[in-house]
C-alpha cells in the first residue's frame, strides 16, 4: 500500500515535469517564430546594421568638422560676414586670433596684403598664408585641407612651456615661415626684450657697490633678489632657490617662496614689471636670480636683460647659449 502510493506519486511528478518541459519548449519555439516572422521583418533588421555596400548613407561629421564650423561661426559673429568684402590683395589670415582686427590692408614687403582674423576668409581665392600664435596652436584646429598655395607661418615668442608641441621638429616642419626665440628661425626674436644696446650702457639706475652695501646694512636688503609669478615651472628653478636660501639670504618677491612684498604701484606683475620703481628696486641689489621657466636654446627674456640694464649681476639659468 505504501509502495503503491509512493509509485503513484512518483509517476505523477514525472508526468508533470515532462508536461512542464514540453510547455516551455512550445513557448520558446513560438516566441522565436514570432520574432522572425512578424516583429522584425527582414528589411528592418537589415537597417539596424551599417550597410557597407551602400554608398549614400548619411555623412557623419567628424569632431574636427564640428569644431571648425563652430569656430567659423564664432569668428563671423565677432568680425562680421564677408559676403560683400572682396580684398584684391593677398590675404593673410591669423588662424589663432592675434590682432583682433576684422581686416586691414598693410604693406607687405613691396606690395599690400589684407590681414584679418576672420576665419570666413579661409576659402577665399586670394588667401595666401595662415598665421599661428604658438601658444594657441593646436593640432585639433587647423585650416585643412591644406592647399598648395597656402603657406603657414608661426609666431612663438613665449616660453616653450606654453606649448610643448612647437619644441618638436615634426610640428615645426608644418610651417613655411617661423618667428621664434630660436636664432635659426626665419625672423628670430631672441633679443626682443633688449630694446637697444643703449639700454645696457645707460647708468640711470646704476648704483655703486658702497650704495648697494648701504641698502643691505640700513634697509636690510638681501644680496640677492628673486621675482617670479609662475611656481614650479619645468625648469624647476624653485628647488634651486630653496637650496640657495639655506646659504644666502634671498629676497623673494614673487608668489613662490615669497618673503618680501612689492609695494604699490609695482605689485601687479604685468603692469609693474616695466615700471621705473621696479628698475630702481632691482638696482639696489648686487645679484638678481634670472631664471627662466623653461630651459630652451635661445629662450632669453627680460628676466635676464633687466638686471643687466640697471647694473645688477644676473645669475642666469635658461638658454645654454648664455655666456
Ligand atoms: C610649405 O610647407 C609645406 C609643408 O612642409 C610644403 O608642403 C609646401 O610645399 C610649402 N610651400 C611653399 C610655398 O614653400
Short mmCIF file of C-alpha atoms and ligand atoms in Angstrom, two decimals:
data_model
loop_
_atom_site.label_atom_id
_atom_site.label_comp_id
_atom_site.label_asym_id
_atom_site.label_seq_id
_atom_site.Cartn_x
_atom_site.Cartn_y
_atom_site.Cartn_z
CA UNK A 1 0.00 0.00 0.00
CA UNK A 2 2.70 2.36 0.97
CA UNK A 3 4.84 1.35 -2.00
CA UNK A 4 1.92 1.74 -4.38
CA UNK A 5 1.25 5.23 -3.13
CA UNK A 6 4.82 6.20 -3.48
CA UNK A 7 4.94 4.84 -7.02
CA UNK A 8 1.86 6.76 -8.00
CA UNK A 9 3.23 9.89 -6.52
CA UNK A 10 6.48 9.47 -8.41
CA UNK A 11 4.72 8.81 -11.67
CA UNK A 12 2.59 11.84 -11.15
CA UNK A 13 5.64 14.04 -10.65
CA UNK A 14 7.36 12.57 -13.70
CA UNK A 15 4.33 13.26 -15.87
CA UNK A 16 4.02 16.73 -14.52
CA UNK A 17 7.73 17.52 -15.16
CA UNK A 18 7.55 16.26 -18.75
CA UNK A 19 4.41 18.32 -19.30
CA UNK A 20 6.10 21.50 -17.99
CA UNK A 21 9.17 20.90 -20.19
CA UNK A 22 7.06 20.39 -23.29
CA UNK A 23 5.05 23.51 -22.49
CA UNK A 24 8.21 25.62 -22.12
CA UNK A 25 9.67 24.27 -25.35
CA UNK A 26 6.45 25.14 -27.17
CA UNK A 27 6.50 28.68 -25.69
CA UNK A 28 10.12 29.17 -26.76
CA UNK A 29 9.60 27.93 -30.31
CA UNK A 30 6.50 30.02 -30.85
CA UNK A 31 8.30 33.09 -29.41
CA UNK A 32 11.23 32.63 -31.83
CA UNK A 33 8.83 32.23 -34.73
CA UNK A 34 7.05 35.45 -33.85
CA UNK A 35 10.37 37.35 -33.77
CA UNK A 36 11.48 36.15 -37.17
CA UNK A 37 8.24 36.35 -38.96
CA UNK A 38 6.37 39.32 -37.67
CA UNK A 39 8.03 41.85 -35.33
CA UNK A 40 11.31 42.13 -37.21
CA UNK A 41 10.74 41.83 -40.90
CA UNK A 42 13.95 41.32 -42.87
CA UNK A 43 14.40 44.88 -44.12
CA UNK A 44 14.11 46.39 -40.61
CA UNK A 45 16.73 44.04 -39.19
CA UNK A 46 18.93 44.95 -42.13
CA UNK A 47 18.68 48.66 -41.44
CA UNK A 48 19.89 48.36 -37.88
CA UNK A 49 23.34 47.41 -39.10
CA UNK A 50 25.60 49.66 -41.14
CA UNK A 51 25.31 48.68 -44.73
CA UNK A 52 28.83 48.96 -46.06
CA UNK A 53 27.82 48.18 -49.58
CA UNK A 54 25.66 51.27 -49.76
CA UNK A 55 27.46 54.47 -50.83
CA UNK A 56 24.88 57.03 -49.94
CA UNK A 57 24.44 56.55 -46.20
CA UNK A 58 24.39 59.93 -44.42
CA UNK A 59 27.74 61.65 -43.79
CA UNK A 60 28.60 61.70 -40.10
CA UNK A 61 30.52 64.91 -39.30
CA UNK A 62 33.86 64.39 -37.58
CA UNK A 63 34.76 66.22 -34.36
CA UNK A 64 37.19 68.31 -36.39
CA UNK A 65 34.41 69.50 -38.70
CA UNK A 66 32.04 70.29 -35.86
CA UNK A 67 34.72 72.31 -34.09
CA UNK A 68 35.70 74.11 -37.24
CA UNK A 69 32.15 75.06 -38.06
CA UNK A 70 31.66 76.38 -34.51
CA UNK A 71 34.90 78.39 -34.71
CA UNK A 72 33.91 79.81 -38.11
CA UNK A 73 30.51 80.89 -36.80
CA UNK A 74 32.12 82.49 -33.74
CA UNK A 75 34.59 84.28 -35.97
CA UNK A 76 31.85 85.55 -38.28
CA UNK A 77 29.84 86.76 -35.29
CA UNK A 78 32.83 88.69 -33.99
CA UNK A 79 34.21 90.08 -37.27
CA UNK A 80 31.12 90.16 -39.44
CA UNK A 81 30.08 88.45 -42.61
CA UNK A 82 32.44 88.67 -45.58
CA UNK A 83 29.80 88.43 -48.28
CA UNK A 84 30.47 91.91 -49.62
CA UNK A 85 34.16 92.06 -48.80
CA UNK A 86 36.47 91.01 -51.58
CA UNK A 87 40.01 92.20 -50.98
CA UNK A 88 42.07 92.21 -54.16
CA UNK A 89 45.36 91.79 -52.26
CA UNK A 90 46.82 88.55 -50.94
CA UNK A 91 45.03 87.61 -47.73
CA UNK A 92 46.96 86.74 -44.58
CA UNK A 93 44.68 85.10 -42.03
CA UNK A 94 45.52 84.87 -38.33
CA UNK A 95 44.11 81.39 -37.72
CA UNK A 96 44.67 81.83 -34.00
CA UNK A 97 43.34 85.27 -33.13
CA UNK A 98 46.08 87.80 -32.62
CA UNK A 99 45.42 91.37 -33.72
CA UNK A 100 41.65 91.01 -33.23
CA UNK A 101 41.14 93.14 -36.35
CA UNK A 102 38.38 92.14 -38.74
CA UNK A 103 40.59 93.11 -41.66
CA UNK A 104 43.19 95.71 -42.55
CA UNK A 105 45.34 96.43 -45.58
CA UNK A 106 49.01 96.81 -44.66
CA UNK A 107 52.21 96.99 -46.56
CA UNK A 108 53.79 93.62 -47.00
CA UNK A 109 57.28 93.83 -48.42
CA UNK A 110 56.83 95.69 -51.74
CA UNK A 111 53.05 95.27 -52.03
CA UNK A 112 49.88 95.37 -49.94
CA UNK A 113 48.35 92.48 -48.05
CA UNK A 114 45.00 92.13 -46.34
CA UNK A 115 45.44 90.95 -42.74
CA UNK A 116 42.44 89.51 -40.98
CA UNK A 117 41.37 87.38 -38.01
CA UNK A 118 38.13 86.40 -39.71
CA UNK A 119 38.06 82.71 -40.50
CA UNK A 120 35.34 83.23 -43.06
CA UNK A 121 38.20 84.11 -45.45
CA UNK A 122 39.58 80.59 -45.17
CA UNK A 123 38.36 79.54 -48.60
CA UNK A 124 38.81 82.90 -50.36
CA UNK A 125 40.72 82.59 -53.62
CA UNK A 126 43.26 85.25 -52.56
CA UNK A 127 44.16 83.54 -49.34
CA UNK A 128 47.92 83.04 -49.25
CA UNK A 129 49.00 82.49 -45.67
CA UNK A 130 47.73 81.31 -42.32
CA UNK A 131 49.43 82.71 -39.26
CA UNK A 132 49.55 80.92 -35.91
CA UNK A 133 50.41 82.22 -32.47
CA UNK A 134 52.50 79.44 -30.88
CA UNK A 135 50.78 79.31 -27.51
CA UNK A 136 47.35 78.89 -29.16
CA UNK A 137 48.47 76.48 -31.86
CA UNK A 138 46.52 73.21 -31.64
CA UNK A 139 46.70 70.16 -33.91
CA UNK A 140 42.94 69.77 -33.40
CA UNK A 141 42.21 73.07 -35.05
CA UNK A 142 44.00 73.50 -38.36
CA UNK A 143 42.91 75.07 -41.67
CA UNK A 144 42.58 71.81 -43.57
CA UNK A 145 42.70 70.62 -46.25
CA UNK A 146 45.96 72.41 -46.88
CA UNK A 147 46.14 73.87 -50.37
CA UNK A 148 49.40 74.04 -52.35
CA UNK A 149 49.39 77.85 -52.38
CA UNK A 150 48.68 78.13 -48.63
CA UNK A 151 51.73 79.00 -46.59
CA UNK A 152 51.74 78.57 -42.84
CA UNK A 153 53.63 80.89 -40.51
CA UNK A 154 54.38 80.56 -36.81
CA UNK A 155 54.96 83.32 -34.28
CA UNK A 156 56.13 81.89 -30.96
CA UNK A 157 57.54 84.46 -28.61
CA UNK A 158 56.53 82.94 -25.32
CA UNK A 159 58.06 80.20 -23.25
CA UNK A 160 58.49 76.73 -24.74
CA UNK A 161 56.50 75.63 -21.70
CA UNK A 162 53.38 77.29 -23.15
CA UNK A 163 53.14 74.79 -25.95
CA UNK A 164 55.41 71.76 -25.94
CA UNK A 165 54.32 70.88 -29.47
CA UNK A 166 56.40 73.62 -31.05
CA UNK A 167 59.53 72.13 -29.49
CA UNK A 168 59.18 69.19 -31.87
CA UNK A 169 60.71 69.02 -35.31
CA UNK A 170 57.57 67.42 -36.77
CA UNK A 171 55.43 70.33 -35.65
CA UNK A 172 57.92 72.95 -36.80
CA UNK A 173 58.12 71.33 -40.23
CA UNK A 174 54.47 72.23 -40.80
CA UNK A 175 55.42 75.88 -41.14
CA UNK A 176 56.91 77.61 -44.15
CA UNK A 177 57.97 80.61 -42.05
CA UNK A 178 58.85 80.88 -38.38
CA UNK A 179 59.48 83.70 -35.99
CA UNK A 180 60.60 82.38 -32.61
CA UNK A 181 63.22 82.93 -29.92
CA UNK A 182 65.46 80.47 -31.76
CA UNK A 183 68.10 82.31 -33.76
CA UNK A 184 67.71 79.78 -36.59
CA UNK A 185 64.12 80.84 -37.22
CA UNK A 186 63.35 82.98 -40.27
CA UNK A 187 62.70 86.11 -38.19
CA UNK A 188 64.40 85.47 -34.84
CA UNK A 189 63.15 87.38 -31.82
CA UNK A 190 65.85 86.16 -29.44
CA UNK A 191 66.60 89.69 -28.25
CA UNK A 192 63.06 91.07 -28.39
CA UNK A 193 63.29 92.14 -24.74
CA UNK A 194 66.51 94.07 -25.24
CA UNK A 195 65.28 97.24 -26.87
CA UNK A 196 68.70 98.56 -27.80
CA UNK A 197 72.34 98.38 -26.76
CA UNK A 198 71.96 101.91 -25.38
CA UNK A 199 69.79 100.44 -22.63
CA UNK A 200 72.73 98.35 -21.48
CA UNK A 201 75.07 101.37 -21.45
CA UNK A 202 72.68 103.63 -19.57
CA UNK A 203 73.55 104.33 -15.93
CA UNK A 204 70.24 105.93 -14.93
CA UNK A 205 69.63 103.32 -12.25
CA UNK A 206 73.15 102.06 -11.65
CA UNK A 207 74.34 102.11 -8.02
CA UNK A 208 77.89 101.90 -6.71
CA UNK A 209 78.97 98.98 -4.52
CA UNK A 210 79.06 101.20 -1.45
CA UNK A 211 75.47 102.32 -2.16
CA UNK A 212 74.42 98.68 -2.50
CA UNK A 213 76.18 97.85 0.77
CA UNK A 214 74.26 100.63 2.46
CA UNK A 215 70.92 99.21 1.20
CA UNK A 216 71.93 95.88 2.73
CA UNK A 217 73.04 97.33 6.07
CA UNK A 218 70.46 100.08 6.56
CA UNK A 219 67.36 98.69 4.79
CA UNK A 220 68.10 95.04 5.50
CA UNK A 221 68.06 94.03 1.84
CA UNK A 222 69.49 90.66 0.92
CA UNK A 223 72.39 90.50 -1.54
CA UNK A 224 70.22 88.51 -3.97
CA UNK A 225 66.69 89.16 -5.26
CA UNK A 226 64.21 86.83 -6.99
CA UNK A 227 60.96 87.76 -8.73
CA UNK A 228 58.61 85.35 -10.43
CA UNK A 229 54.90 84.69 -10.80
CA UNK A 230 54.97 81.14 -12.05
CA UNK A 231 55.65 78.49 -9.40
CA UNK A 232 57.13 75.05 -10.09
CA UNK A 233 57.77 75.54 -13.81
CA UNK A 234 59.59 72.91 -15.92
CA UNK A 235 63.00 74.47 -15.22
CA UNK A 236 62.49 73.59 -11.53
CA UNK A 237 64.12 76.85 -10.50
CA UNK A 238 62.28 76.88 -7.15
CA UNK A 239 64.23 73.82 -5.97
CA UNK A 240 67.48 75.63 -6.68
CA UNK A 241 66.36 78.83 -4.98
CA UNK A 242 65.16 76.90 -1.92
CA UNK A 243 68.61 75.32 -1.59
CA UNK A 244 70.35 78.65 -2.13
CA UNK A 245 68.21 80.24 0.56
CA UNK A 246 69.79 77.86 3.11
CA UNK A 247 73.14 79.51 2.50
CA UNK A 248 72.49 83.05 1.29
CA UNK A 249 69.73 85.50 2.14
CA UNK A 250 67.40 85.91 -0.84
CA UNK A 251 64.59 88.46 -1.08
CA UNK A 252 61.83 86.66 -2.96
CA UNK A 253 59.08 88.98 -4.19
CA UNK A 254 57.04 86.65 -6.37
CA UNK A 255 54.26 84.28 -5.48
CA UNK A 256 56.60 81.34 -4.86
CA UNK A 257 58.97 81.22 -1.87
CA UNK A 258 57.54 84.63 -1.10
CA UNK A 259 59.21 86.51 1.77
CA UNK A 260 59.08 90.14 0.66
CA UNK A 261 56.29 92.35 -0.69
CA UNK A 262 56.30 94.55 -3.74
CA UNK A 263 54.69 97.85 -2.89
CA UNK A 264 52.31 99.92 -4.97
CA UNK A 265 52.48 100.62 -7.94
CA UNK A 266 54.56 97.59 -8.90
CA UNK A 267 52.75 94.81 -7.06
CA UNK A 268 50.86 93.75 -10.20
CA UNK A 269 53.23 91.65 -12.33
CA UNK A 270 52.01 92.72 -15.77
CA UNK A 271 51.87 96.50 -15.28
CA UNK A 272 54.62 96.67 -12.68
CA UNK A 273 57.45 94.87 -14.40
CA UNK A 274 58.26 97.72 -16.77
CA UNK A 275 57.79 100.43 -14.12
CA UNK A 276 60.70 102.66 -13.13
CA UNK A 277 60.16 101.77 -9.47
CA UNK A 278 60.81 98.17 -10.34
CA UNK A 279 64.07 99.02 -12.12
CA UNK A 280 65.03 101.11 -9.10
CA UNK A 281 64.33 98.19 -6.76
CA UNK A 282 66.45 95.74 -8.77
CA UNK A 283 69.29 98.22 -8.98
CA UNK A 284 69.67 98.21 -5.18
CA UNK A 285 70.67 94.55 -5.19
CA UNK A 286 74.04 93.11 -6.09
CA UNK A 287 72.59 90.00 -7.70
CA UNK A 288 69.27 89.03 -9.29
CA UNK A 289 68.19 85.47 -9.99
CA UNK A 290 67.35 85.42 -13.71
CA UNK A 291 65.88 82.02 -14.07
CA UNK A 292 63.58 81.18 -16.96
CA UNK A 293 60.54 78.98 -16.53
CA UNK A 294 61.88 76.63 -19.21
CA UNK A 295 65.39 75.78 -20.33
CA UNK A 296 65.47 76.06 -24.07
CA UNK A 297 68.04 77.19 -26.59
CA UNK A 298 67.91 80.96 -27.16
CA UNK A 299 64.93 81.46 -24.87
CA UNK A 300 66.09 84.62 -23.09
CA UNK A 301 63.62 87.06 -21.59
CA UNK A 302 63.56 90.36 -19.78
CA UNK A 303 64.45 88.40 -16.64
CA UNK A 304 67.99 88.40 -17.95
CA UNK A 305 68.17 91.84 -19.59
CA UNK A 306 66.51 93.82 -16.80
CA UNK A 307 69.23 93.33 -14.14
CA UNK A 308 71.91 93.91 -16.77
CA UNK A 309 70.30 97.24 -17.69
CA UNK A 310 70.33 98.51 -14.11
CA UNK A 311 73.81 97.36 -13.11
CA UNK A 312 72.89 94.22 -11.16
CA UNK A 313 74.57 90.89 -11.87
CA UNK A 314 72.08 88.37 -13.27
CA UNK A 315 72.50 84.79 -12.03
CA UNK A 316 71.22 83.24 -15.20
CA UNK A 317 69.59 79.87 -15.79
CA UNK A 318 67.87 79.26 -19.10
CA UNK A 319 69.25 79.17 -22.60
CA UNK A 320 72.53 77.23 -22.74
CA UNK A 321 73.67 79.88 -25.24
CA UNK A 322 74.08 82.45 -22.45
CA UNK A 323 77.71 83.11 -21.58
C1 LIG B 1 55.02 74.94 -47.19
O1 LIG B 1 55.28 73.83 -46.33
C2 LIG B 1 54.62 72.63 -46.70
C3 LIG B 1 54.87 71.63 -45.58
O2 LIG B 1 56.23 71.49 -45.30
C4 LIG B 1 55.12 72.18 -48.05
O3 LIG B 1 54.46 71.01 -48.44
C5 LIG B 1 54.86 73.29 -49.06
O4 LIG B 1 55.41 72.95 -50.31
C6 LIG B 1 55.47 74.62 -48.59
N1 LIG B 1 55.05 75.69 -49.51
C7 LIG B 1 55.91 76.56 -50.02
C8 LIG B 1 55.32 77.59 -50.90
O5 LIG B 1 57.11 76.52 -49.77
#
